[in-house]
CSV table of C-alpha atoms and ligand atoms in Angstrom, one decimal:
chain,number,residue,atom,x,y,z
L,71,UNK,CA,-27.8,9.6,2.3
L,72,UNK,CA,-26.3,9.0,5.8
L,73,UNK,CA,-22.6,8.8,6.3
L,74,UNK,CA,-22.7,5.1,7.1
L,75,UNK,CA,-24.3,4.3,3.8
L,76,UNK,CA,-21.9,6.7,2.0
L,77,UNK,CA,-18.9,4.9,3.4
L,78,UNK,CA,-20.4,1.5,2.5
L,79,UNK,CA,-21.0,2.4,-1.1
L,80,UNK,CA,-17.6,4.1,-1.4
L,81,UNK,CA,-15.8,1.0,-0.1
L,82,UNK,CA,-17.8,-1.3,-2.4
L,83,UNK,CA,-16.9,1.0,-5.3
L,84,UNK,CA,-13.2,1.2,-4.4
L,85,UNK,CA,-13.0,-2.6,-4.2
L,86,UNK,CA,-14.5,-3.2,-7.6
L,87,UNK,CA,-13.2,-0.1,-9.5
L,88,UNK,CA,-9.6,-0.5,-8.2
L,89,UNK,CA,-9.0,-4.1,-7.4
L,90,UNK,CA,-11.6,-6.7,-8.3
L,91,UNK,CA,-14.0,-5.7,-11.1
L,92,UNK,CA,-14.4,-9.4,-12.1
L,93,UNK,CA,-16.0,-10.2,-8.7
L,94,UNK,CA,-19.2,-8.3,-9.8
L,95,UNK,CA,-18.8,-9.3,-13.5
L,96,UNK,CA,-17.8,-5.9,-14.8
L,97,UNK,CA,-14.9,-5.0,-17.1
L,98,UNK,CA,-12.9,-1.7,-16.9
L,99,UNK,CA,-11.7,-0.2,-20.1
L,100,UNK,CA,-7.9,0.4,-20.5
L,101,UNK,CA,-8.2,3.8,-18.6
L,102,UNK,CA,-10.3,2.3,-15.8
L,103,UNK,CA,-13.7,3.5,-16.8
L,104,UNK,CA,-17.0,1.6,-16.8
L,105,UNK,CA,-20.5,2.7,-17.9
L,106,UNK,CA,-22.6,3.8,-15.0
L,107,UNK,CA,-25.5,1.8,-16.3
L,108,UNK,CA,-23.4,-1.3,-16.5
L,109,UNK,CA,-22.2,-0.8,-12.9
L,110,UNK,CA,-25.6,-0.1,-11.5
L,111,UNK,CA,-27.0,-3.2,-13.1
L,112,UNK,CA,-24.1,-5.3,-11.8
L,113,UNK,CA,-24.7,-3.9,-8.3
L,114,UNK,CA,-28.5,-4.6,-8.5
L,115,UNK,CA,-27.9,-8.1,-9.8
L,116,UNK,CA,-25.9,-8.7,-6.6
L,117,UNK,CA,-28.6,-7.3,-4.4
L,118,UNK,CA,-26.8,-4.1,-3.6
L,119,UNK,CA,-29.3,-1.6,-5.0
L,120,UNK,CA,-27.8,1.9,-5.5
L,121,UNK,CA,-29.7,4.6,-7.4
L,122,UNK,CA,-28.0,6.9,-10.0
L,123,UNK,CA,-28.7,9.8,-7.6
L,124,UNK,CA,-26.9,8.0,-4.7
L,125,UNK,CA,-24.0,7.2,-6.9
L,126,UNK,CA,-23.7,10.8,-8.0
L,127,UNK,CA,-23.9,11.9,-4.3
L,128,UNK,CA,-21.1,9.4,-3.3
L,129,UNK,CA,-18.9,10.8,-6.1
L,130,UNK,CA,-19.6,14.4,-5.3
L,131,UNK,CA,-19.4,14.2,-1.5
L,132,UNK,CA,-16.6,11.6,-1.2
L,133,UNK,CA,-14.2,12.7,1.5
L,134,UNK,CA,-11.2,12.1,-0.7
L,135,UNK,CA,-12.8,12.5,-4.1
L,136,UNK,CA,-11.9,8.9,-4.9
L,137,UNK,CA,-14.1,8.7,-8.1
L,138,UNK,CA,-14.7,10.6,-11.3
L,139,UNK,CA,-17.9,10.6,-13.3
L,140,UNK,CA,-17.6,11.7,-17.0
L,141,UNK,CA,-19.8,11.1,-20.0
L,142,UNK,CA,-21.9,8.5,-18.3
L,143,UNK,CA,-18.9,6.6,-17.0
L,144,UNK,CA,-17.2,6.2,-13.7
L,145,UNK,CA,-13.7,5.3,-12.5
L,146,UNK,CA,-11.5,5.4,-9.4
L,147,UNK,CA,-9.1,8.4,-9.5
L,148,UNK,CA,-6.2,6.4,-8.1
L,149,UNK,CA,-5.2,3.4,-5.9
L,150,UNK,CA,-5.6,0.6,-8.5
L,151,UNK,CA,-4.0,-2.8,-8.3
L,152,UNK,CA,-5.6,-3.9,-11.6
L,153,UNK,CA,-3.7,-2.9,-14.7
L,154,UNK,CA,-5.2,0.4,-15.9
L,155,UNK,CA,-3.5,3.3,-17.6
L,156,UNK,CA,-4.9,6.5,-15.9
L,157,UNK,CA,-3.4,8.5,-18.8
L,158,UNK,CA,-2.1,11.2,-16.5
L,159,UNK,CA,0.4,13.7,-17.7
L,160,UNK,CA,3.7,14.3,-15.9
L,161,UNK,CA,3.6,17.4,-13.6
L,162,UNK,CA,6.4,19.2,-11.9
L,163,UNK,CA,6.1,18.5,-8.2
L,164,UNK,CA,6.3,20.9,-5.3
L,165,UNK,CA,9.8,20.9,-3.7
L,166,UNK,CA,8.7,18.6,-0.8
L,167,UNK,CA,6.1,15.9,-0.7
L,168,UNK,CA,5.1,13.7,2.3
L,169,UNK,CA,4.5,10.0,2.8
L,170,UNK,CA,2.8,8.5,5.8
L,171,UNK,CA,3.8,5.1,6.8
L,172,UNK,CA,4.1,2.8,9.9
L,173,UNK,CA,7.1,2.7,12.2
L,174,UNK,CA,7.6,-1.0,11.5
L,175,UNK,CA,8.3,-0.3,7.8
L,176,UNK,CA,10.9,2.4,8.3
L,177,UNK,CA,14.0,0.2,8.5
L,178,UNK,CA,13.2,-1.5,5.2
L,179,UNK,CA,12.4,1.8,3.6
L,180,UNK,CA,15.8,3.2,4.7
L,181,UNK,CA,17.4,0.3,2.7
L,182,UNK,CA,15.1,0.0,-0.3
L,183,UNK,CA,13.4,3.3,-0.7
L,184,UNK,CA,9.6,3.5,-1.2
L,185,UNK,CA,8.1,1.0,-3.5
L,186,UNK,CA,4.6,0.9,-4.9
L,187,UNK,CA,4.0,-2.5,-3.3
L,188,UNK,CA,0.6,-3.8,-4.7
L,189,UNK,CA,-0.4,-0.5,-6.4
L,190,UNK,CA,0.9,1.1,-9.5
L,191,UNK,CA,2.6,4.0,-7.8
L,192,UNK,CA,4.0,5.2,-4.5
L,193,UNK,CA,1.4,7.6,-3.1
L,194,UNK,CA,2.6,10.9,-1.8
L,195,UNK,CA,0.7,13.8,-0.1
L,196,UNK,CA,1.1,17.5,-0.6
L,197,UNK,CA,1.0,18.2,3.2
L,198,UNK,CA,2.0,16.6,6.5
L,199,UNK,CA,-1.6,16.4,7.8
L,200,UNK,CA,-2.8,14.2,5.0
L,201,UNK,CA,0.3,12.0,5.4
L,202,UNK,CA,-0.4,11.5,9.1
L,203,UNK,CA,-3.9,10.3,8.2
L,204,UNK,CA,-2.6,7.8,5.6
L,205,UNK,CA,0.0,6.5,8.1
L,206,UNK,CA,-2.6,6.2,10.9
L,207,UNK,CA,-4.4,3.5,8.9
L,208,UNK,CA,-1.5,1.2,10.1
L,209,UNK,CA,-1.0,2.3,13.7
L,210,UNK,CA,1.2,5.1,15.0
L,211,UNK,CA,2.1,7.1,11.9
L,212,UNK,CA,5.6,8.1,10.8
L,213,UNK,CA,5.8,10.9,8.2
L,214,UNK,CA,8.6,10.9,5.7
L,215,UNK,CA,9.5,14.1,3.8
L,216,UNK,CA,10.4,13.5,0.2
L,217,UNK,CA,12.9,15.7,-1.7
L,218,UNK,CA,10.7,15.9,-4.8
L,219,UNK,CA,12.7,18.8,-6.3
L,220,UNK,CA,15.9,16.8,-6.3
L,221,UNK,CA,14.1,13.7,-7.7
L,222,UNK,CA,12.6,15.7,-10.5
L,223,UNK,CA,16.1,17.1,-11.2
L,224,UNK,CA,17.4,13.6,-11.5
L,225,UNK,CA,14.7,12.7,-14.0
L,226,UNK,CA,12.0,11.0,-11.9
L,227,UNK,CA,8.5,11.6,-13.1
L,228,UNK,CA,5.6,12.7,-11.0
L,229,UNK,CA,1.9,12.7,-11.7
L,230,UNK,CA,-1.0,14.2,-9.9
L,231,UNK,CA,-4.3,12.3,-9.7
L,232,UNK,CA,-7.6,14.1,-10.2
L,233,UNK,CA,-8.0,14.0,-6.4
L,234,UNK,CA,-4.7,15.6,-5.6
L,235,UNK,CA,-2.6,12.5,-4.7
L,236,UNK,CA,0.9,12.7,-6.0
L,237,UNK,CA,2.2,9.6,-7.7
L,238,UNK,CA,5.6,8.4,-8.7
L,239,UNK,CA,6.9,4.9,-9.5
L,240,UNK,CA,9.7,4.7,-6.9
L,241,UNK,CA,11.3,6.9,-4.3
L,242,UNK,CA,15.0,6.2,-3.8
L,243,UNK,CA,16.3,6.2,-0.2
L,244,UNK,CA,18.5,9.3,-0.9
L,245,UNK,CA,15.4,11.4,-1.5
L,246,UNK,CA,13.8,10.5,1.9
L,247,UNK,CA,14.2,12.6,5.0
L,248,UNK,CA,13.5,10.5,8.0
L,249,UNK,CA,12.2,12.0,11.3
L,250,UNK,CA,14.4,12.2,14.3
H,348,HQG,C1,4.9,0.7,2.6
H,348,HQG,C2,-5.4,5.2,0.8
H,348,HQG,C3,8.4,-1.7,3.5
H,348,HQG,C4,4.3,2.1,2.5
H,348,HQG,C5,-4.4,6.2,1.5
H,348,HQG,C6,2.8,1.8,2.8
H,348,HQG,C7,-3.5,6.6,0.4
H,348,HQG,C8,7.2,-0.2,2.3
H,348,HQG,C9,2.6,0.3,2.4
H,348,HQG,C10,-3.5,5.4,-0.6
H,348,HQG,C11,8.2,0.0,1.3
H,348,HQG,C12,1.8,0.2,1.1
H,348,HQG,C13,-2.2,4.7,-0.6
H,348,HQG,C14,9.4,-0.8,1.5
H,348,HQG,C15,6.6,1.2,0.7
H,348,HQG,N1,9.5,-1.6,2.6
H,348,HQG,N2,7.3,-1.0,3.4
H,348,HQG,N3,10.5,-0.7,0.7
H,348,HQG,N4,7.8,0.8,0.4
H,348,HQG,N5,6.2,0.6,1.9
H,348,HQG,O1,-1.9,1.0,1.0
H,348,HQG,O2,0.6,4.9,0.6
H,348,HQG,O3,-8.5,5.6,1.3
H,348,HQG,O4,-0.4,0.4,-0.9
H,348,HQG,O5,4.8,3.1,3.3
H,348,HQG,O6,-5.1,7.2,2.1
H,348,HQG,O7,-0.3,3.5,2.6
H,348,HQG,O8,-7.7,3.9,-0.3
H,348,HQG,O9,-0.1,2.6,0.2
H,348,HQG,O10,2.6,1.8,4.2
H,348,HQG,O11,-3.9,7.7,-0.3
H,348,HQG,O12,-8.4,6.1,-1.1
H,348,HQG,O13,3.9,-0.2,2.1
H,348,HQG,O14,-4.5,4.5,-0.1
H,348,HQG,O15,-6.4,5.9,0.1
H,348,HQG,O16,0.5,0.5,1.4
H,348,HQG,O17,-1.8,4.3,0.8
H,348,HQG,P1,-0.5,1.1,0.4
H,348,HQG,P2,-0.3,3.9,1.1
H,348,HQG,P3,-7.8,5.3,0.0
């Protein structure tokens, strides 16, 4: 499969497995899973033919490992806005995590801390490079360093998605180190 088709299928899957399953008439179970057969039929019914092999390739080769396939079912690993329980166990975080954002948000973040906005969690990256990429989606990126060790000490819970994104419900302003 060429990269263009790969991205197209990945975006289509993200939209419907994270945000809007109803748009293609599928239902996710409480943990976000849907049968591959049901998904492929829903896609075919909407004239977006994807073979099982293509789906498997998209899952396996996806640049951010956005999806998981297990027991004939598929789900998005993170990033949902629909109400699903990913059933992740709390994990002790590394001492520092990173969050990439846009300069325009920084003043509000200084006041309010980091909020999940439309998603279930605030998304944090294990390294600066990844955070730069996340922030670049919105223009010139600003990377915030998060004192995860101190947060964990204060009782905040962290989770790690299957694709290595760190998740937490809220990051208070006192735990954020701003650049400059
Ligand atoms: C900002 C993509 C003002 C926050 C990425 C972010 C990631 C605030 C935006 C994943 C704020 C929310 C998630 C506050 C947070 N005031 N702005 N108090 N608190 N924000 O897209 O982290 O390709 O929901 O900084 O690569 O950008 O989709 O979160 O800029 O991994 O797999 O509000 O989505 O992955 O934006 O991105 P998002 P995010 P995928």
